[in-house]
């Protein structure tokens, strides 16, 4: 029961956090009408994952049946997700600056591009782990003939992830605008860095990148993957207690420049009108 | 406008997923599986693989977790190169791993608790 609960929590947490930030963002810029993009992205991702998981479980399709194909699929989505989230974070930063300058027309223009980006990001955030989660779900359903514990444990885990994300949403949505953008943006950068490191590990396991057994550190004794805190670290930041040198290097190489660029002071519109116009 | 954006977004997403899937599935042919899945019984302290000698081709391992910890199942080529893995096998679940195995010597491994080098056993694949 507990093991399956933790799997549900871990698989659901990252997607739930990203989606809750997207929702909080749209609410903060007072564009609740664009929430349909998030709902749509999530729904399509869930539908595709569940349908495909069922196809793999109950039919003899050869699509994505092999380890390599699943790895390539997951790895590709991971890298696309990192690109999208990074782009979104900087787009949010620009939009925040536009709002400050009360350039509503320019904000509107940013939101047209933004709606598509928000929808696609919601889709990728869920689809990335969606297939793995759906395969797990269907194997739990199959086991339900003998015991319902796995299905209920897993479902409770997903539910807990959604509740955690909802509590975080309640908290962030009340922050003042500047803090809101800073915290959610920095949070998204850390999530994206974890996804990138995870993708690197996938490619190492597939043998496309070297250094699978060259570990930067191994603290699996201190942070067991099966523990609740190991689950939370894995679910939010994709932190793995056994991290390879390449993963660590890529993680730092992503986080440091991106956070520096993201947190650099925003020049105000009054002083730099030309800058705002070209950036927005 | 949101509805239209949404529809086209959905179409793009589905198309992208379909393209990715089609691209991935292309090379998974190989020799057909000779018989049903090979049962693997993984507990917290043991890893019983139903067959230790196999003909070359595509094989499916049906890994049942009889333990209390989350487990993983791996097939390693020499040098610990991962040929296939299935993660997140929760207690009392059975999950499948399908791998294409050319002739050679391999190792199977269960990793109860998802850490360490696993409980290993040799696996021989003949022509």
PDB file of C-alpha atoms in Angstrom, chain A residues 2-245:
ATOM      1  CA  UNK A   2       2.641   2.512   1.083  1.00  0.00           C
ATOM      2  CA  UNK A   3       4.962   1.730  -1.830  1.00  0.00           C
ATOM      3  CA  UNK A   4       2.230   2.277  -4.400  1.00  0.00           C
ATOM      4  CA  UNK A   5       1.089   5.424  -2.583  1.00  0.00           C
ATOM      5  CA  UNK A   6       4.611   6.866  -2.798  1.00  0.00           C
ATOM      6  CA  UNK A   7       4.820   6.056  -6.522  1.00  0.00           C
ATOM      7  CA  UNK A   8       1.571   7.939  -7.147  1.00  0.00           C
ATOM      8  CA  UNK A   9       2.780  10.889  -5.090  1.00  0.00           C
ATOM      9  CA  UNK A  10       6.120  11.025  -6.871  1.00  0.00           C
ATOM     10  CA  UNK A  11       4.747  10.682 -10.390  1.00  0.00           C
ATOM     11  CA  UNK A  12       1.985  13.206  -9.786  1.00  0.00           C
ATOM     12  CA  UNK A  13       3.867  15.886  -7.875  1.00  0.00           C
ATOM     13  CA  UNK A  14       5.981  17.476 -10.580  1.00  0.00           C
ATOM     14  CA  UNK A  15       3.148  17.730 -13.098  1.00  0.00           C
ATOM     15  CA  UNK A  16       0.771  19.043 -10.426  1.00  0.00           C
ATOM     16  CA  UNK A  17       3.251  21.728  -9.366  1.00  0.00           C
ATOM     17  CA  UNK A  18       3.899  22.948 -12.903  1.00  0.00           C
ATOM     18  CA  UNK A  19       0.190  23.020 -13.713  1.00  0.00           C
ATOM     19  CA  UNK A  20      -0.641  24.867 -10.479  1.00  0.00           C
ATOM     20  CA  UNK A  21       1.970  27.525 -11.302  1.00  0.00           C
ATOM     21  CA  UNK A  22       0.489  27.953 -14.785  1.00  0.00           C
ATOM     22  CA  UNK A  23      -2.985  28.375 -13.258  1.00  0.00           C
ATOM     23  CA  UNK A  24      -1.704  30.788 -10.605  1.00  0.00           C
ATOM     24  CA  UNK A  25       0.016  32.771 -13.315  1.00  0.00           C
ATOM     25  CA  UNK A  26      -3.118  33.171 -15.426  1.00  0.00           C
ATOM     26  CA  UNK A  27      -5.124  34.117 -12.349  1.00  0.00           C
ATOM     27  CA  UNK A  28      -2.559  36.725 -11.331  1.00  0.00           C
ATOM     28  CA  UNK A  29      -2.507  38.413 -14.739  1.00  0.00           C
ATOM     29  CA  UNK A  30      -6.323  38.297 -14.636  1.00  0.00           C
ATOM     30  CA  UNK A  31      -6.706  36.056 -17.620  1.00  0.00           C
ATOM     31  CA  UNK A  32      -8.914  33.348 -16.183  1.00  0.00           C
ATOM     32  CA  UNK A  33     -10.463  33.052 -19.628  1.00  0.00           C
ATOM     33  CA  UNK A  34      -7.221  31.429 -20.771  1.00  0.00           C
ATOM     34  CA  UNK A  35      -7.468  28.657 -18.176  1.00  0.00           C
ATOM     35  CA  UNK A  36      -9.077  26.569 -20.916  1.00  0.00           C
ATOM     36  CA  UNK A  37      -5.607  26.217 -22.474  1.00  0.00           C
ATOM     37  CA  UNK A  38      -4.313  24.589 -19.281  1.00  0.00           C
ATOM     38  CA  UNK A  39      -7.366  22.353 -18.932  1.00  0.00           C
ATOM     39  CA  UNK A  40      -7.037  21.372 -22.579  1.00  0.00           C
ATOM     40  CA  UNK A  41      -3.323  20.604 -22.361  1.00  0.00           C
ATOM     41  CA  UNK A  42      -3.790  18.484 -19.243  1.00  0.00           C
ATOM     42  CA  UNK A  43      -6.850  16.650 -20.596  1.00  0.00           C
ATOM     43  CA  UNK A  44      -5.199  15.756 -23.902  1.00  0.00           C
ATOM     44  CA  UNK A  45      -2.070  14.544 -22.096  1.00  0.00           C
ATOM     45  CA  UNK A  46      -4.061  12.375 -19.670  1.00  0.00           C
ATOM     46  CA  UNK A  47      -6.248  10.970 -22.450  1.00  0.00           C
ATOM     47  CA  UNK A  48      -3.276  10.147 -24.704  1.00  0.00           C
ATOM     48  CA  UNK A  49      -1.322   8.574 -21.820  1.00  0.00           C
ATOM     49  CA  UNK A  50      -4.169   6.464 -20.473  1.00  0.00           C
ATOM     50  CA  UNK A  51      -5.237   5.290 -23.941  1.00  0.00           C
ATOM     51  CA  UNK A  52      -1.698   4.463 -24.941  1.00  0.00           C
ATOM     52  CA  UNK A  53      -0.993   2.735 -21.642  1.00  0.00           C
ATOM     53  CA  UNK A  54      -4.092   0.581 -22.144  1.00  0.00           C
ATOM     54  CA  UNK A  55      -3.038  -0.231 -25.690  1.00  0.00           C
ATOM     55  CA  UNK A  56       0.397  -1.382 -24.482  1.00  0.00           C
ATOM     56  CA  UNK A  57      -1.087  -3.354 -21.605  1.00  0.00           C
ATOM     57  CA  UNK A  58      -3.961  -5.084 -23.331  1.00  0.00           C
ATOM     58  CA  UNK A  59      -2.959  -5.400 -26.988  1.00  0.00           C
ATOM     59  CA  UNK A  60       0.150  -6.700 -28.710  1.00  0.00           C
ATOM     60  CA  UNK A  61       1.136  -3.406 -30.308  1.00  0.00           C
ATOM     61  CA  UNK A  62       4.845  -3.045 -30.865  1.00  0.00           C
ATOM     62  CA  UNK A  63       4.793   0.768 -30.565  1.00  0.00           C
ATOM     63  CA  UNK A  64       6.895   1.879 -27.604  1.00  0.00           C
ATOM     64  CA  UNK A  65       6.889  -1.646 -26.233  1.00  0.00           C
ATOM     65  CA  UNK A  66      10.640  -1.870 -25.958  1.00  0.00           C
ATOM     66  CA  UNK A  67      12.745  -0.219 -23.329  1.00  0.00           C
ATOM     67  CA  UNK A  68      14.704   1.763 -25.938  1.00  0.00           C
ATOM     68  CA  UNK A  69      11.585   3.223 -27.542  1.00  0.00           C
ATOM     69  CA  UNK A  70      10.142   4.273 -24.177  1.00  0.00           C
ATOM     70  CA  UNK A  71      13.492   5.751 -23.201  1.00  0.00           C
ATOM     71  CA  UNK A  72      13.734   7.735 -26.438  1.00  0.00           C
ATOM     72  CA  UNK A  73      10.165   8.964 -26.026  1.00  0.00           C
ATOM     73  CA  UNK A  74      10.640  10.001 -22.389  1.00  0.00           C
ATOM     74  CA  UNK A  75      14.061  11.520 -22.992  1.00  0.00           C
ATOM     75  CA  UNK A  76      12.843  13.592 -25.939  1.00  0.00           C
ATOM     76  CA  UNK A  77       9.845  14.901 -24.009  1.00  0.00           C
ATOM     77  CA  UNK A  78      12.115  15.777 -21.059  1.00  0.00           C
ATOM     78  CA  UNK A  79      14.347  17.949 -23.222  1.00  0.00           C
ATOM     79  CA  UNK A  80      11.384  19.597 -24.962  1.00  0.00           C
ATOM     80  CA  UNK A  81       9.874  20.264 -21.521  1.00  0.00           C
ATOM     81  CA  UNK A  82      13.037  21.961 -20.260  1.00  0.00           C
ATOM     82  CA  UNK A  83      13.179  24.197 -23.344  1.00  0.00           C
ATOM     83  CA  UNK A  84       9.532  25.159 -23.004  1.00  0.00           C
ATOM     84  CA  UNK A  85       9.609  25.868 -19.281  1.00  0.00           C
ATOM     85  CA  UNK A  86      12.785  27.941 -19.614  1.00  0.00           C
ATOM     86  CA  UNK A  87      11.223  29.971 -22.394  1.00  0.00           C
ATOM     87  CA  UNK A  88       8.030  30.414 -20.360  1.00  0.00           C
ATOM     88  CA  UNK A  89       9.927  31.637 -17.318  1.00  0.00           C
ATOM     89  CA  UNK A  90      11.559  34.421 -19.314  1.00  0.00           C
ATOM     90  CA  UNK A  91       8.316  35.215 -21.052  1.00  0.00           C
ATOM     91  CA  UNK A  92       6.682  35.603 -17.624  1.00  0.00           C
ATOM     92  CA  UNK A  93       9.489  37.885 -16.565  1.00  0.00           C
ATOM     93  CA  UNK A  94       8.948  40.066 -19.632  1.00  0.00           C
ATOM     94  CA  UNK A  95       5.199  40.064 -19.128  1.00  0.00           C
ATOM     95  CA  UNK A  96       5.703  41.144 -15.526  1.00  0.00           C
ATOM     96  CA  UNK A  97       7.771  44.067 -16.694  1.00  0.00           C
ATOM     97  CA  UNK A  98       5.122  45.031 -19.236  1.00  0.00           C
ATOM     98  CA  UNK A  99       2.468  44.967 -16.532  1.00  0.00           C
ATOM     99  CA  UNK A 100       4.514  47.189 -14.357  1.00  0.00           C
ATOM    100  CA  UNK A 101       4.753  49.709 -17.168  1.00  0.00           C
ATOM    101  CA  UNK A 102       0.999  49.298 -17.703  1.00  0.00           C
ATOM    102  CA  UNK A 103       1.529  48.549 -21.357  1.00  0.00           C
ATOM    103  CA  UNK A 104      -1.707  46.635 -21.613  1.00  0.00           C
ATOM    104  CA  UNK A 105      -1.597  46.408 -25.367  1.00  0.00           C
ATOM    105  CA  UNK A 106       1.803  44.762 -25.295  1.00  0.00           C
ATOM    106  CA  UNK A 107       0.749  42.428 -22.528  1.00  0.00           C
ATOM    107  CA  UNK A 108      -2.162  41.385 -24.702  1.00  0.00           C
ATOM    108  CA  UNK A 109       0.250  40.585 -27.534  1.00  0.00           C
ATOM    109  CA  UNK A 110       2.409  38.555 -25.179  1.00  0.00           C
ATOM    110  CA  UNK A 111      -0.630  36.614 -24.000  1.00  0.00           C
ATOM    111  CA  UNK A 112      -1.571  35.466 -27.507  1.00  0.00           C
ATOM    112  CA  UNK A 113       1.760  33.686 -27.830  1.00  0.00           C
ATOM    113  CA  UNK A 114       1.488  32.850 -24.150  1.00  0.00           C
ATOM    114  CA  UNK A 115      -1.793  30.948 -24.399  1.00  0.00           C
ATOM    115  CA  UNK A 116      -0.321  28.438 -26.818  1.00  0.00           C
ATOM    116  CA  UNK A 117       2.856  28.183 -24.723  1.00  0.00           C
ATOM    117  CA  UNK A 118       0.822  27.687 -21.546  1.00  0.00           C
ATOM    118  CA  UNK A 119      -1.277  24.968 -23.153  1.00  0.00           C
ATOM    119  CA  UNK A 120       1.700  23.136 -24.635  1.00  0.00           C
ATOM    120  CA  UNK A 121       3.614  23.390 -21.351  1.00  0.00           C
ATOM    121  CA  UNK A 122       0.651  21.953 -19.449  1.00  0.00           C
ATOM    122  CA  UNK A 123       0.482  19.132 -21.990  1.00  0.00           C
ATOM    123  CA  UNK A 124       4.191  18.316 -21.821  1.00  0.00           C
ATOM    124  CA  UNK A 125       4.304  18.583 -18.012  1.00  0.00           C
ATOM    125  CA  UNK A 126       1.685  15.850 -17.751  1.00  0.00           C
ATOM    126  CA  UNK A 127       2.623  13.765 -20.809  1.00  0.00           C
ATOM    127  CA  UNK A 128       6.283  13.516 -19.839  1.00  0.00           C
ATOM    128  CA  UNK A 129       5.621  11.108 -16.988  1.00  0.00           C
ATOM    129  CA  UNK A 130       2.142  10.302 -18.236  1.00  0.00           C
ATOM    130  CA  UNK A 131       2.946   7.147 -20.167  1.00  0.00           C
ATOM    131  CA  UNK A 132       5.013   5.646 -17.343  1.00  0.00           C
ATOM    132  CA  UNK A 133       2.277   6.563 -14.876  1.00  0.00           C
ATOM    133  CA  UNK A 134      -0.441   5.114 -17.121  1.00  0.00           C
ATOM    134  CA  UNK A 135       1.496   1.855 -17.528  1.00  0.00           C
ATOM    135  CA  UNK A 136       1.804   1.684 -13.759  1.00  0.00           C
ATOM    136  CA  UNK A 137      -1.888   2.453 -13.355  1.00  0.00           C
ATOM    137  CA  UNK A 138      -2.959  -0.333 -15.702  1.00  0.00           C
ATOM    138  CA  UNK A 139      -0.696  -2.872 -14.006  1.00  0.00           C
ATOM    139  CA  UNK A 140      -2.324  -1.854 -10.710  1.00  0.00           C
ATOM    140  CA  UNK A 141      -5.742  -2.330 -12.323  1.00  0.00           C
ATOM    141  CA  UNK A 142      -4.703  -5.799 -13.469  1.00  0.00           C
ATOM    142  CA  UNK A 143      -3.612  -6.654  -9.938  1.00  0.00           C
ATOM    143  CA  UNK A 144      -6.956  -5.458  -8.611  1.00  0.00           C
ATOM    144  CA  UNK A 145      -8.437  -8.901  -9.311  1.00  0.00           C
ATOM    145  CA  UNK A 146      -6.454 -10.229  -6.364  1.00  0.00           C
ATOM    146  CA  UNK A 147      -6.013  -7.050  -4.301  1.00  0.00           C
ATOM    147  CA  UNK A 148      -7.325  -3.500  -4.612  1.00  0.00           C
ATOM    148  CA  UNK A 149      -4.557  -2.093  -2.397  1.00  0.00           C
ATOM    149  CA  UNK A 150      -2.243  -1.007  -5.257  1.00  0.00           C
ATOM    150  CA  UNK A 151      -4.961   0.913  -7.122  1.00  0.00           C
ATOM    151  CA  UNK A 152      -6.198   2.695  -4.002  1.00  0.00           C
ATOM    152  CA  UNK A 153      -2.673   3.429  -2.777  1.00  0.00           C
ATOM    153  CA  UNK A 154      -1.650   4.838  -6.135  1.00  0.00           C
ATOM    154  CA  UNK A 155      -4.818   6.932  -6.468  1.00  0.00           C
ATOM    155  CA  UNK A 156      -4.354   8.360  -2.965  1.00  0.00           C
ATOM    156  CA  UNK A 157      -0.778   9.252  -3.907  1.00  0.00           C
ATOM    157  CA  UNK A 158      -1.899  11.192  -6.998  1.00  0.00           C
ATOM    158  CA  UNK A 159      -4.599  12.871  -4.903  1.00  0.00           C
ATOM    159  CA  UNK A 160      -2.016  13.925  -2.291  1.00  0.00           C
ATOM    160  CA  UNK A 161       0.136  15.433  -5.051  1.00  0.00           C
ATOM    161  CA  UNK A 162      -2.823  17.476  -6.283  1.00  0.00           C
ATOM    162  CA  UNK A 163      -3.644  18.651  -2.740  1.00  0.00           C
ATOM    163  CA  UNK A 164      -0.018  19.731  -2.127  1.00  0.00           C
ATOM    164  CA  UNK A 165      -0.010  21.641  -5.431  1.00  0.00           C
ATOM    165  CA  UNK A 166      -3.345  23.244  -4.538  1.00  0.00           C
ATOM    166  CA  UNK A 167      -2.055  24.383  -1.112  1.00  0.00           C
ATOM    167  CA  UNK A 168       1.004  25.874  -2.781  1.00  0.00           C
ATOM    168  CA  UNK A 169      -1.228  27.612  -5.300  1.00  0.00           C
ATOM    169  CA  UNK A 170      -3.307  29.143  -2.490  1.00  0.00           C
ATOM    170  CA  UNK A 171      -0.129  30.464  -0.948  1.00  0.00           C
ATOM    171  CA  UNK A 172       1.611  31.859  -4.050  1.00  0.00           C
ATOM    172  CA  UNK A 173      -1.465  33.461  -5.561  1.00  0.00           C
ATOM    173  CA  UNK A 174      -1.630  35.829  -2.570  1.00  0.00           C
ATOM    174  CA  UNK A 175       1.933  37.109  -2.953  1.00  0.00           C
ATOM    175  CA  UNK A 176       2.460  40.564  -4.402  1.00  0.00           C
ATOM    176  CA  UNK A 177       3.165  40.505  -8.110  1.00  0.00           C
ATOM    177  CA  UNK A 178       6.903  40.989  -8.029  1.00  0.00           C
ATOM    178  CA  UNK A 179       7.443  38.260  -5.442  1.00  0.00           C
ATOM    179  CA  UNK A 180       4.975  36.026  -7.225  1.00  0.00           C
ATOM    180  CA  UNK A 181       6.925  36.144 -10.482  1.00  0.00           C
ATOM    181  CA  UNK A 182      10.271  35.753  -8.726  1.00  0.00           C
ATOM    182  CA  UNK A 183       9.247  32.726  -6.658  1.00  0.00           C
ATOM    183  CA  UNK A 184       7.244  30.862  -9.267  1.00  0.00           C
ATOM    184  CA  UNK A 185       9.897  31.571 -11.915  1.00  0.00           C
ATOM    185  CA  UNK A 186      12.769  30.409  -9.723  1.00  0.00           C
ATOM    186  CA  UNK A 187      10.709  27.358  -8.740  1.00  0.00           C
ATOM    187  CA  UNK A 188      10.086  26.476 -12.369  1.00  0.00           C
ATOM    188  CA  UNK A 189      13.810  26.842 -13.157  1.00  0.00           C
ATOM    189  CA  UNK A 190      14.653  24.324 -10.405  1.00  0.00           C
ATOM    190  CA  UNK A 191      11.987  21.907 -11.625  1.00  0.00           C
ATOM    191  CA  UNK A 192      13.286  22.239 -15.194  1.00  0.00           C
ATOM    192  CA  UNK A 193      16.873  21.625 -14.028  1.00  0.00           C
ATOM    193  CA  UNK A 194      15.727  18.393 -12.374  1.00  0.00           C
ATOM    194  CA  UNK A 195      13.955  17.290 -15.539  1.00  0.00           C
ATOM    195  CA  UNK A 196      17.113  18.013 -17.538  1.00  0.00           C
ATOM    196  CA  UNK A 197      19.277  15.953 -15.168  1.00  0.00           C
ATOM    197  CA  UNK A 198      16.697  13.167 -15.331  1.00  0.00           C
ATOM    198  CA  UNK A 199      16.782  13.236 -19.139  1.00  0.00           C
ATOM    199  CA  UNK A 200      20.583  13.040 -19.054  1.00  0.00           C
ATOM    200  CA  UNK A 201      20.360   9.970 -16.824  1.00  0.00           C
ATOM    201  CA  UNK A 202      17.919   8.362 -19.284  1.00  0.00           C
ATOM    202  CA  UNK A 203      20.362   8.910 -22.116  1.00  0.00           C
ATOM    203  CA  UNK A 204      23.172   7.497 -19.970  1.00  0.00           C
ATOM    204  CA  UNK A 205      21.114   4.397 -19.239  1.00  0.00           C
ATOM    205  CA  UNK A 206      20.372   4.042 -22.935  1.00  0.00           C
ATOM    206  CA  UNK A 207      24.112   4.148 -23.579  1.00  0.00           C
ATOM    207  CA  UNK A 208      23.906   7.314 -25.706  1.00  0.00           C
ATOM    208  CA  UNK A 209      25.919   9.284 -23.148  1.00  0.00           C
ATOM    209  CA  UNK A 210      28.854   7.900 -21.148  1.00  0.00           C
ATOM    210  CA  UNK A 211      29.487   7.915 -17.420  1.00  0.00           C
ATOM    211  CA  UNK A 212      26.523   6.000 -15.996  1.00  0.00           C
ATOM    212  CA  UNK A 213      28.669   4.508 -13.238  1.00  0.00           C
ATOM    213  CA  UNK A 214      30.767   7.654 -12.597  1.00  0.00           C
ATOM    214  CA  UNK A 215      28.922   9.012  -9.598  1.00  0.00           C
ATOM    215  CA  UNK A 216      29.280  12.545  -8.236  1.00  0.00           C
ATOM    216  CA  UNK A 217      27.788  11.341  -4.969  1.00  0.00           C
ATOM    217  CA  UNK A 218      25.758   8.480  -3.565  1.00  0.00           C
ATOM    218  CA  UNK A 219      23.643   9.284  -0.532  1.00  0.00           C
ATOM    219  CA  UNK A 220      21.066   6.530  -1.014  1.00  0.00           C
ATOM    220  CA  UNK A 221      21.870   5.377   2.538  1.00  0.00           C
ATOM    221  CA  UNK A 222      20.900   8.813   3.931  1.00  0.00           C
ATOM    222  CA  UNK A 223      18.046   9.494   1.479  1.00  0.00           C
ATOM    223  CA  UNK A 224      16.459   6.131   0.605  1.00  0.00           C
ATOM    224  CA  UNK A 225      14.391   6.389  -2.604  1.00  0.00           C
ATOM    225  CA  UNK A 226      11.546   4.591  -0.832  1.00  0.00           C
ATOM    226  CA  UNK A 227      11.320   7.100   2.023  1.00  0.00           C
ATOM    227  CA  UNK A 228       8.767   9.925   2.098  1.00  0.00           C
ATOM    228  CA  UNK A 229      11.431  12.622   1.925  1.00  0.00           C
ATOM    229  CA  UNK A 230      13.240  10.800  -0.887  1.00  0.00           C
ATOM    230  CA  UNK A 231       9.876  10.675  -2.671  1.00  0.00           C
ATOM    231  CA  UNK A 232       9.249  14.411  -2.204  1.00  0.00           C
ATOM    232  CA  UNK A 233      12.759  15.334  -3.398  1.00  0.00           C
ATOM    233  CA  UNK A 234      12.381  13.089  -6.433  1.00  0.00           C
ATOM    234  CA  UNK A 235       8.835  14.259  -7.135  1.00  0.00           C
ATOM    235  CA  UNK A 236       9.583  17.987  -7.025  1.00  0.00           C
ATOM    236  CA  UNK A 237      13.227  18.454  -8.010  1.00  0.00           C
ATOM    237  CA  UNK A 238      13.865  15.057  -9.625  1.00  0.00           C
ATOM    238  CA  UNK A 239      16.661  14.655  -7.104  1.00  0.00           C
ATOM    239  CA  UNK A 240      18.216  11.188  -7.215  1.00  0.00           C
ATOM    240  CA  UNK A 241      20.417  10.048  -4.300  1.00  0.00           C
ATOM    241  CA  UNK A 242      22.776   8.437  -6.818  1.00  0.00           C
ATOM    242  CA  UNK A 243      23.746  11.301  -9.126  1.00  0.00           C
ATOM    243  CA  UNK A 244      26.295  10.889 -11.908  1.00  0.00           C
ATOM    244  CA  UNK A 245      29.039  13.460 -12.519  1.00  0.00           C
TER     245      UNK A 245
END
